[in-house]
Amino acid sequence: MGRLHGELRLGWWRIWKGLAMPALLASGAVLIGLVRLFALLPSGPEHRELAVLQSANEIIALVLTVVAMLTAYRLIAHDLADGFECLGRRGGSSPLTFAAGRALAGAAAIAVAAATVGLTVALVDSSGGHLKAEAERIVVLFLNALPLFLLALTLMCVGGRLFGLLAAPFLQSCGAGAAYDRGALSDRFIEPSGLNSTEQLFAWLAPRPLLDPLHGVALRDHSVALQQFPVRQGLNVWGSDLVAVSGLGDFALYSLYLFSVTAVLYLACRRRASQARSRLPMPAWLAADKLG
């Protein structure tokens, strides 16, 4: 437990050092406030409230995505630079404590970010009629950012910083596209094809996004406010019959994905540990010169 506590403290310090993370959260809070004050909103109190929440949730999703990627980068960048010396003969970490400490510290940082921007939404929401549903929405956005963070951390540990920064968002977009296609196929909006089947197969490597009822309520209200027909437009959904909410099967797949990515992260850390231990130990005088 002592080693894990040390990894948690080190990871937490790496995440929050400097002004980048506080500035990012402050920017998100300011944008949410500006949307409430200056955005062009539809008429009617219910339409206005849902439109504000929808815009705020889009900002929160973007902020949590950036927080997830920045957190993964900060947690692993130093270890990539020094060749995972902490996992070598002279280091004090094991692959298990290394992976667990960084995963838990990153998850806690994303939770703090979600709570911070969520509190901002509660402060700017004048009526408070959807606060309970909005809290559930923010939890879902946090759950969607968590696998992105773990995926980016794992890919960086396997292939380096640039590989993780580029591949993780790409896989996330593939997972979102596959989820959209599954809903469209079930609604018979699109026809099955070989390309669609290939994307669904490839999407097993990608995080599967979760959806909550407030997302559908806001979209249906937006559709009514704009007097639109129930059709799909890009990744937006119009109409109550085309809005899907995650069920037990989606949460089971989500949990399986989290477990799988965490297991791969641990195996990648074990591989890095074996590589660090196979290198010749650095002489004491060279290590002192490097630190000095």
mmCIF file of C-alpha atoms in Angstrom:
data_model
loop_
_atom_site.group_PDB
_atom_site.id
_atom_site.type_symbol
_atom_site.label_atom_id
_atom_site.label_comp_id
_atom_site.label_asym_id
_atom_site.label_seq_id
_atom_site.Cartn_x
_atom_site.Cartn_y
_atom_site.Cartn_z
ATOM 1 C CA MET A 1 0.000 0.000 0.000
ATOM 2 C CA GLY A 2 2.917 2.326 0.681
ATOM 3 C CA ARG A 3 4.187 2.020 -2.902
ATOM 4 C CA LEU A 4 0.694 2.593 -4.301
ATOM 5 C CA HIS A 5 0.269 5.668 -2.098
ATOM 6 C CA GLY A 6 3.557 7.015 -3.410
ATOM 7 C CA GLU A 7 2.501 6.441 -7.018
ATOM 8 C CA LEU A 8 -0.811 8.182 -6.355
ATOM 9 C CA ARG A 9 0.905 11.210 -4.860
ATOM 10 C CA LEU A 10 3.390 11.373 -7.726
ATOM 11 C CA GLY A 11 0.639 11.041 -10.335
ATOM 12 C CA TRP A 12 -1.556 13.669 -8.681
ATOM 13 C CA TRP A 13 1.361 16.110 -8.527
ATOM 14 C CA ARG A 14 2.196 15.549 -12.206
ATOM 15 C CA ILE A 15 -1.401 16.170 -13.273
ATOM 16 C CA TRP A 16 -1.958 19.414 -11.386
ATOM 17 C CA LYS A 17 1.465 21.026 -11.538
ATOM 18 C CA GLY A 18 1.493 24.357 -13.321
ATOM 19 C CA LEU A 19 -1.528 26.342 -14.482
ATOM 20 C CA ALA A 20 -2.633 24.282 -17.495
ATOM 21 C CA MET A 21 -5.315 22.189 -15.766
ATOM 22 C CA PRO A 22 -6.795 25.002 -13.615
ATOM 23 C CA ALA A 23 -6.819 27.303 -16.661
ATOM 24 C CA LEU A 24 -8.596 24.640 -18.717
ATOM 25 C CA LEU A 25 -11.320 24.171 -16.102
ATOM 26 C CA ALA A 26 -11.693 27.912 -15.627
ATOM 27 C CA SER A 27 -12.073 28.378 -19.391
ATOM 28 C CA GLY A 28 -14.807 25.750 -19.495
ATOM 29 C CA ALA A 29 -16.658 27.426 -16.625
ATOM 30 C CA VAL A 30 -16.417 30.825 -18.315
ATOM 31 C CA LEU A 31 -17.725 29.429 -21.616
ATOM 32 C CA ILE A 32 -20.696 27.848 -19.853
ATOM 33 C CA GLY A 33 -21.489 31.209 -18.246
ATOM 34 C CA LEU A 34 -21.175 33.040 -21.566
ATOM 35 C CA VAL A 35 -23.564 30.590 -23.222
ATOM 36 C CA ARG A 36 -26.119 31.274 -20.504
ATOM 37 C CA LEU A 37 -25.796 35.049 -20.915
ATOM 38 C CA PHE A 38 -25.287 35.663 -24.621
ATOM 39 C CA ALA A 39 -26.384 32.629 -26.671
ATOM 40 C CA LEU A 40 -29.350 32.932 -29.034
ATOM 41 C CA LEU A 41 -31.979 30.697 -27.440
ATOM 42 C CA PRO A 42 -35.433 29.538 -28.574
ATOM 43 C CA SER A 43 -38.546 31.034 -27.032
ATOM 44 C CA GLY A 44 -40.248 29.404 -24.081
ATOM 45 C CA PRO A 45 -38.701 28.661 -20.664
ATOM 46 C CA GLU A 46 -38.504 24.875 -21.198
ATOM 47 C CA HIS A 47 -36.875 25.220 -24.615
ATOM 48 C CA ARG A 48 -34.423 27.817 -23.287
ATOM 49 C CA GLU A 49 -33.389 25.673 -20.326
ATOM 50 C CA LEU A 50 -32.805 22.573 -22.422
ATOM 51 C CA ALA A 51 -30.926 24.571 -25.055
ATOM 52 C CA VAL A 52 -28.614 26.007 -22.362
ATOM 53 C CA LEU A 53 -28.028 22.539 -20.891
ATOM 54 C CA GLN A 54 -27.330 21.078 -24.326
ATOM 55 C CA SER A 55 -24.753 23.753 -25.102
ATOM 56 C CA ALA A 56 -23.212 23.405 -21.634
ATOM 57 C CA ASN A 57 -22.942 19.636 -22.047
ATOM 58 C CA GLU A 58 -21.148 20.024 -25.361
ATOM 59 C CA ILE A 59 -18.611 22.283 -23.630
ATOM 60 C CA ILE A 60 -18.259 19.810 -20.748
ATOM 61 C CA ALA A 61 -17.697 16.915 -23.149
ATOM 62 C CA LEU A 62 -14.942 18.876 -24.908
ATOM 63 C CA VAL A 63 -13.315 19.916 -21.621
ATOM 64 C CA LEU A 64 -13.328 16.361 -20.267
ATOM 65 C CA THR A 65 -11.860 15.044 -23.528
ATOM 66 C CA VAL A 66 -8.973 17.508 -23.315
ATOM 67 C CA VAL A 67 -8.544 16.776 -19.596
ATOM 68 C CA ALA A 68 -8.382 13.023 -20.310
ATOM 69 C CA MET A 69 -5.717 13.428 -22.994
ATOM 70 C CA LEU A 70 -3.669 15.966 -21.030
ATOM 71 C CA THR A 71 -3.835 13.789 -17.913
ATOM 72 C CA ALA A 72 -2.610 10.714 -19.782
ATOM 73 C CA TYR A 73 0.236 12.708 -21.315
ATOM 74 C CA ARG A 74 1.379 14.187 -18.014
ATOM 75 C CA LEU A 75 1.247 10.860 -16.197
ATOM 76 C CA ILE A 76 3.446 8.986 -18.668
ATOM 77 C CA ALA A 77 5.612 11.569 -20.461
ATOM 78 C CA HIS A 78 8.377 11.646 -17.834
ATOM 79 C CA ASP A 79 8.558 7.846 -17.680
ATOM 80 C CA LEU A 80 8.859 7.640 -21.456
ATOM 81 C CA ALA A 81 11.688 10.180 -21.350
ATOM 82 C CA ASP A 82 13.760 8.321 -18.736
ATOM 83 C CA GLY A 83 13.107 4.833 -20.094
ATOM 84 C CA PHE A 84 10.855 3.758 -17.182
ATOM 85 C CA GLU A 85 13.742 3.831 -14.716
ATOM 86 C CA CYS A 86 11.264 3.623 -11.835
ATOM 87 C CA LEU A 87 10.453 0.084 -13.007
ATOM 88 C CA GLY A 88 14.103 -0.929 -13.296
ATOM 89 C CA ARG A 89 16.422 -2.536 -10.780
ATOM 90 C CA ARG A 90 17.075 0.733 -9.018
ATOM 91 C CA GLY A 91 13.457 1.855 -9.064
ATOM 92 C CA GLY A 92 10.933 1.322 -6.311
ATOM 93 C CA SER A 93 7.825 0.590 -8.394
ATOM 94 C CA SER A 94 6.288 -2.633 -9.601
ATOM 95 C CA PRO A 95 4.221 -2.850 -12.802
ATOM 96 C CA LEU A 96 1.039 -3.333 -10.758
ATOM 97 C CA THR A 97 1.506 -0.314 -8.495
ATOM 98 C CA PHE A 98 2.756 1.765 -11.443
ATOM 99 C CA ALA A 99 -0.335 1.018 -13.558
ATOM 100 C CA ALA A 100 -2.816 1.212 -10.667
ATOM 101 C CA GLY A 101 -1.399 4.466 -9.306
ATOM 102 C CA ARG A 102 -1.534 6.253 -12.629
ATOM 103 C CA ALA A 103 -4.972 4.910 -13.559
ATOM 104 C CA LEU A 104 -6.497 5.883 -10.194
ATOM 105 C CA ALA A 105 -4.845 9.317 -10.145
ATOM 106 C CA GLY A 106 -6.064 10.054 -13.665
ATOM 107 C CA ALA A 107 -9.607 8.863 -12.925
ATOM 108 C CA ALA A 108 -9.714 11.061 -9.810
ATOM 109 C CA ALA A 109 -8.503 14.091 -11.782
ATOM 110 C CA ILE A 110 -11.190 13.601 -14.438
ATOM 111 C CA ALA A 111 -13.811 13.230 -11.687
ATOM 112 C CA VAL A 112 -12.665 16.512 -10.117
ATOM 113 C CA ALA A 113 -12.879 18.209 -13.516
ATOM 114 C CA ALA A 114 -16.388 16.842 -14.127
ATOM 115 C CA ALA A 115 -17.543 17.992 -10.687
ATOM 116 C CA THR A 116 -16.076 21.461 -11.226
ATOM 117 C CA VAL A 117 -17.777 22.150 -14.543
ATOM 118 C CA GLY A 118 -20.926 20.425 -13.304
ATOM 119 C CA LEU A 119 -21.108 22.835 -10.373
ATOM 120 C CA THR A 120 -20.871 25.690 -12.863
ATOM 121 C CA VAL A 121 -23.934 24.358 -14.703
ATOM 122 C CA ALA A 122 -25.840 24.192 -11.414
ATOM 123 C CA LEU A 123 -24.944 27.819 -10.675
ATOM 124 C CA VAL A 124 -26.042 29.181 -14.065
ATOM 125 C CA ASP A 125 -29.228 27.079 -14.334
ATOM 126 C CA SER A 126 -31.878 29.469 -13.081
ATOM 127 C CA SER A 127 -34.894 27.161 -12.921
ATOM 128 C CA GLY A 128 -33.201 23.953 -11.817
ATOM 129 C CA GLY A 129 -35.928 21.805 -13.341
ATOM 130 C CA HIS A 130 -33.450 19.341 -14.853
ATOM 131 C CA LEU A 131 -30.664 19.407 -12.269
ATOM 132 C CA LYS A 132 -31.075 15.736 -11.328
ATOM 133 C CA ALA A 133 -31.044 14.689 -14.978
ATOM 134 C CA GLU A 134 -28.095 17.029 -15.625
ATOM 135 C CA ALA A 135 -26.145 15.411 -12.777
ATOM 136 C CA GLU A 136 -26.758 12.031 -14.405
ATOM 137 C CA ARG A 137 -25.623 13.481 -17.728
ATOM 138 C CA ILE A 138 -22.351 14.712 -16.235
ATOM 139 C CA VAL A 139 -21.736 11.282 -14.686
ATOM 140 C CA VAL A 140 -22.204 9.739 -18.143
ATOM 141 C CA LEU A 141 -19.818 12.279 -19.687
ATOM 142 C CA PHE A 142 -17.272 11.369 -17.001
ATOM 143 C CA LEU A 143 -17.759 7.673 -17.758
ATOM 144 C CA ASN A 144 -17.212 8.374 -21.462
ATOM 145 C CA ALA A 145 -13.982 10.293 -20.765
ATOM 146 C CA LEU A 146 -12.560 7.575 -18.500
ATOM 147 C CA PRO A 147 -11.957 4.901 -21.186
ATOM 148 C CA LEU A 148 -10.444 7.546 -23.476
ATOM 149 C CA PHE A 149 -7.935 8.390 -20.735
ATOM 150 C CA LEU A 150 -7.082 4.722 -20.114
ATOM 151 C CA LEU A 151 -6.786 4.060 -23.836
ATOM 152 C CA ALA A 152 -4.476 7.039 -24.361
ATOM 153 C CA LEU A 153 -2.362 6.053 -21.340
ATOM 154 C CA THR A 154 -2.051 2.486 -22.616
ATOM 155 C CA LEU A 155 -1.199 3.485 -26.175
ATOM 156 C CA MET A 156 1.422 5.947 -24.954
ATOM 157 C CA CYS A 157 2.945 3.252 -22.781
ATOM 158 C CA VAL A 158 3.021 0.867 -25.749
ATOM 159 C CA GLY A 159 4.018 3.117 -28.640
ATOM 160 C CA GLY A 160 5.018 6.526 -27.323
ATOM 161 C CA ARG A 161 3.435 9.918 -26.757
ATOM 162 C CA LEU A 162 2.637 10.813 -30.367
ATOM 163 C CA PHE A 163 1.100 7.410 -31.059
ATOM 164 C CA GLY A 164 -1.201 7.687 -28.051
ATOM 165 C CA LEU A 165 -2.188 11.284 -28.732
ATOM 166 C CA LEU A 166 -3.195 10.470 -32.319
ATOM 167 C CA ALA A 167 -4.591 6.948 -32.030
ATOM 168 C CA ALA A 168 -6.789 7.374 -28.945
ATOM 169 C CA PRO A 169 -9.074 10.134 -30.367
ATOM 170 C CA PHE A 170 -9.235 8.248 -33.671
ATOM 171 C CA LEU A 171 -10.425 5.086 -31.936
ATOM 172 C CA GLN A 172 -12.905 7.087 -29.884
ATOM 173 C CA SER A 173 -14.427 8.531 -33.058
ATOM 174 C CA CYS A 174 -14.646 5.011 -34.489
ATOM 175 C CA GLY A 175 -16.511 3.847 -31.393
ATOM 176 C CA ALA A 176 -18.936 6.781 -31.586
ATOM 177 C CA GLY A 177 -19.507 6.151 -35.292
ATOM 178 C CA ALA A 178 -20.145 2.465 -34.694
ATOM 179 C CA ALA A 179 -22.633 3.273 -31.928
ATOM 180 C CA TYR A 180 -24.443 5.664 -34.297
ATOM 181 C CA ASP A 181 -24.531 3.006 -37.026
ATOM 182 C CA ARG A 182 -25.970 0.414 -34.630
ATOM 183 C CA GLY A 183 -28.782 2.805 -33.754
ATOM 184 C CA ALA A 184 -29.363 3.664 -37.402
ATOM 185 C CA LEU A 185 -29.474 -0.028 -38.353
ATOM 186 C CA SER A 186 -31.948 -0.800 -35.592
ATOM 187 C CA ASP A 187 -34.120 2.104 -36.816
ATOM 188 C CA ARG A 188 -33.755 0.835 -40.417
ATOM 189 C CA PHE A 189 -32.448 4.255 -41.349
ATOM 190 C CA ILE A 190 -29.452 2.730 -43.179
ATOM 191 C CA GLU A 191 -28.998 -0.615 -44.874
ATOM 192 C CA PRO A 192 -26.400 -3.190 -43.745
ATOM 193 C CA SER A 193 -23.177 -3.235 -45.761
ATOM 194 C CA GLY A 194 -19.752 -4.836 -45.677
ATOM 195 C CA LEU A 195 -18.129 -1.544 -44.766
ATOM 196 C CA ASN A 196 -20.502 -1.134 -41.848
ATOM 197 C CA SER A 197 -19.732 -4.663 -40.610
ATOM 198 C CA THR A 198 -15.993 -3.946 -40.825
ATOM 199 C CA GLU A 199 -16.422 -0.765 -38.791
ATOM 200 C CA GLN A 200 -18.435 -2.632 -36.160
ATOM 201 C CA LEU A 201 -15.705 -5.262 -35.897
ATOM 202 C CA PHE A 202 -12.955 -2.645 -35.646
ATOM 203 C CA ALA A 203 -14.970 -0.717 -33.048
ATOM 204 C CA TRP A 204 -14.340 -3.461 -30.489
ATOM 205 C CA LEU A 205 -10.968 -1.747 -30.045
ATOM 206 C CA ALA A 206 -12.686 1.578 -29.335
ATOM 207 C CA PRO A 207 -14.594 2.994 -26.343
ATOM 208 C CA ARG A 208 -18.357 2.629 -26.632
ATOM 209 C CA PRO A 209 -20.102 5.890 -25.609
ATOM 210 C CA LEU A 210 -22.993 5.783 -23.166
ATOM 211 C CA LEU A 211 -26.182 7.810 -23.572
ATOM 212 C CA ASP A 212 -28.584 8.988 -20.882
ATOM 213 C CA PRO A 213 -32.240 10.160 -21.015
ATOM 214 C CA LEU A 214 -31.458 13.898 -20.822
ATOM 215 C CA HIS A 215 -29.597 13.679 -24.125
ATOM 216 C CA GLY A 216 -32.735 12.349 -25.803
ATOM 217 C CA VAL A 217 -35.011 14.846 -24.043
ATOM 218 C CA ALA A 218 -32.894 17.774 -25.228
ATOM 219 C CA LEU A 219 -32.772 16.476 -28.777
ATOM 220 C CA ARG A 220 -36.510 15.909 -28.898
ATOM 221 C CA ASP A 221 -37.129 19.383 -27.530
ATOM 222 C CA HIS A 222 -34.717 20.846 -30.051
ATOM 223 C CA SER A 223 -36.591 19.036 -32.780
ATOM 224 C CA VAL A 224 -39.950 20.402 -31.619
ATOM 225 C CA ALA A 225 -38.591 23.927 -31.173
ATOM 226 C CA LEU A 226 -37.231 23.987 -34.710
ATOM 227 C CA GLN A 227 -40.268 22.139 -36.134
ATOM 228 C CA GLN A 228 -38.031 19.546 -37.777
ATOM 229 C CA PHE A 229 -39.046 16.179 -39.166
ATOM 230 C CA PRO A 230 -37.674 13.088 -37.345
ATOM 231 C CA VAL A 231 -34.634 12.455 -39.542
ATOM 232 C CA ARG A 232 -30.920 12.015 -38.903
ATOM 233 C CA GLN A 233 -28.497 14.762 -39.801
ATOM 234 C CA GLY A 234 -24.839 13.796 -39.467
ATOM 235 C CA LEU A 235 -24.264 12.637 -35.883
ATOM 236 C CA ASN A 236 -27.309 14.562 -34.622
ATOM 237 C CA VAL A 237 -30.581 12.773 -34.026
ATOM 238 C CA TRP A 238 -33.957 14.369 -34.580
ATOM 239 C CA GLY A 239 -37.173 12.764 -33.373
ATOM 240 C CA SER A 240 -38.132 10.716 -30.340
ATOM 241 C CA ASP A 241 -38.214 7.391 -32.189
ATOM 242 C CA LEU A 242 -34.540 7.672 -33.142
ATOM 243 C CA VAL A 243 -33.094 8.446 -29.691
ATOM 244 C CA ALA A 244 -31.387 5.521 -27.919
ATOM 245 C CA VAL A 245 -30.592 5.303 -24.207
ATOM 246 C CA SER A 246 -27.930 2.970 -22.883
ATOM 247 C CA GLY A 247 -29.194 -0.189 -21.212
ATOM 248 C CA LEU A 248 -27.664 -3.010 -19.184
ATOM 249 C CA GLY A 249 -26.036 -4.505 -22.277
ATOM 250 C CA ASP A 250 -24.242 -1.237 -23.045
ATOM 251 C CA PHE A 251 -22.992 -0.955 -19.478
ATOM 252 C CA ALA A 252 -21.787 -4.563 -19.613
ATOM 253 C CA LEU A 253 -19.785 -3.817 -22.781
ATOM 254 C CA TYR A 254 -18.470 -0.644 -21.162
ATOM 255 C CA SER A 255 -17.287 -2.537 -18.093
ATOM 256 C CA LEU A 256 -15.692 -5.227 -20.253
ATOM 257 C CA TYR A 257 -13.835 -2.567 -22.233
ATOM 258 C CA LEU A 258 -12.534 -0.869 -19.080
ATOM 259 C CA PHE A 259 -11.314 -4.208 -17.727
ATOM 260 C CA SER A 260 -9.651 -5.100 -21.036
ATOM 261 C CA VAL A 261 -7.849 -1.753 -21.410
ATOM 262 C CA THR A 262 -6.666 -1.885 -17.791
ATOM 263 C CA ALA A 263 -5.333 -5.411 -18.321
ATOM 264 C CA VAL A 264 -3.463 -4.335 -21.460
ATOM 265 C CA LEU A 265 -2.030 -1.357 -19.533
ATOM 266 C CA TYR A 266 -0.696 -3.706 -16.865
ATOM 267 C CA LEU A 267 0.852 -6.010 -19.486
ATOM 268 C CA ALA A 268 2.450 -3.006 -21.205
ATOM 269 C CA CYS A 269 3.908 -1.894 -17.865
ATOM 270 C CA ARG A 270 5.321 -5.380 -17.290
ATOM 271 C CA ARG A 271 6.963 -5.243 -20.707
ATOM 272 C CA ARG A 272 8.432 -1.826 -19.936
ATOM 273 C CA ALA A 273 9.677 -3.147 -16.589
ATOM 274 C CA SER A 274 11.458 -6.065 -18.238
ATOM 275 C CA GLN A 275 13.095 -3.698 -20.733
ATOM 276 C CA ALA A 276 14.223 -1.356 -17.941
ATOM 277 C CA ARG A 277 15.696 -4.236 -15.911
ATOM 278 C CA SER A 278 17.540 -5.685 -18.907
ATOM 279 C CA ARG A 279 19.503 -2.474 -19.437
ATOM 280 C CA LEU A 280 22.851 -1.986 -17.735
ATOM 281 C CA PRO A 281 22.457 0.014 -14.498
ATOM 282 C CA MET A 282 23.532 3.622 -14.748
ATOM 283 C CA PRO A 283 26.783 4.370 -12.860
ATOM 284 C CA ALA A 284 26.325 6.408 -9.697
ATOM 285 C CA TRP A 285 28.557 9.219 -10.899
ATOM 286 C CA LEU A 286 26.613 9.488 -14.196
ATOM 287 C CA ALA A 287 23.284 9.471 -12.402
ATOM 288 C CA ALA A 288 24.485 12.213 -10.052
ATOM 289 C CA ASP A 289 25.712 14.245 -12.997
ATOM 290 C CA LYS A 290 22.386 13.789 -14.792
ATOM 291 C CA LEU A 291 20.409 14.904 -11.760
ATOM 292 C CA GLY A 292 22.741 17.821 -11.133
#
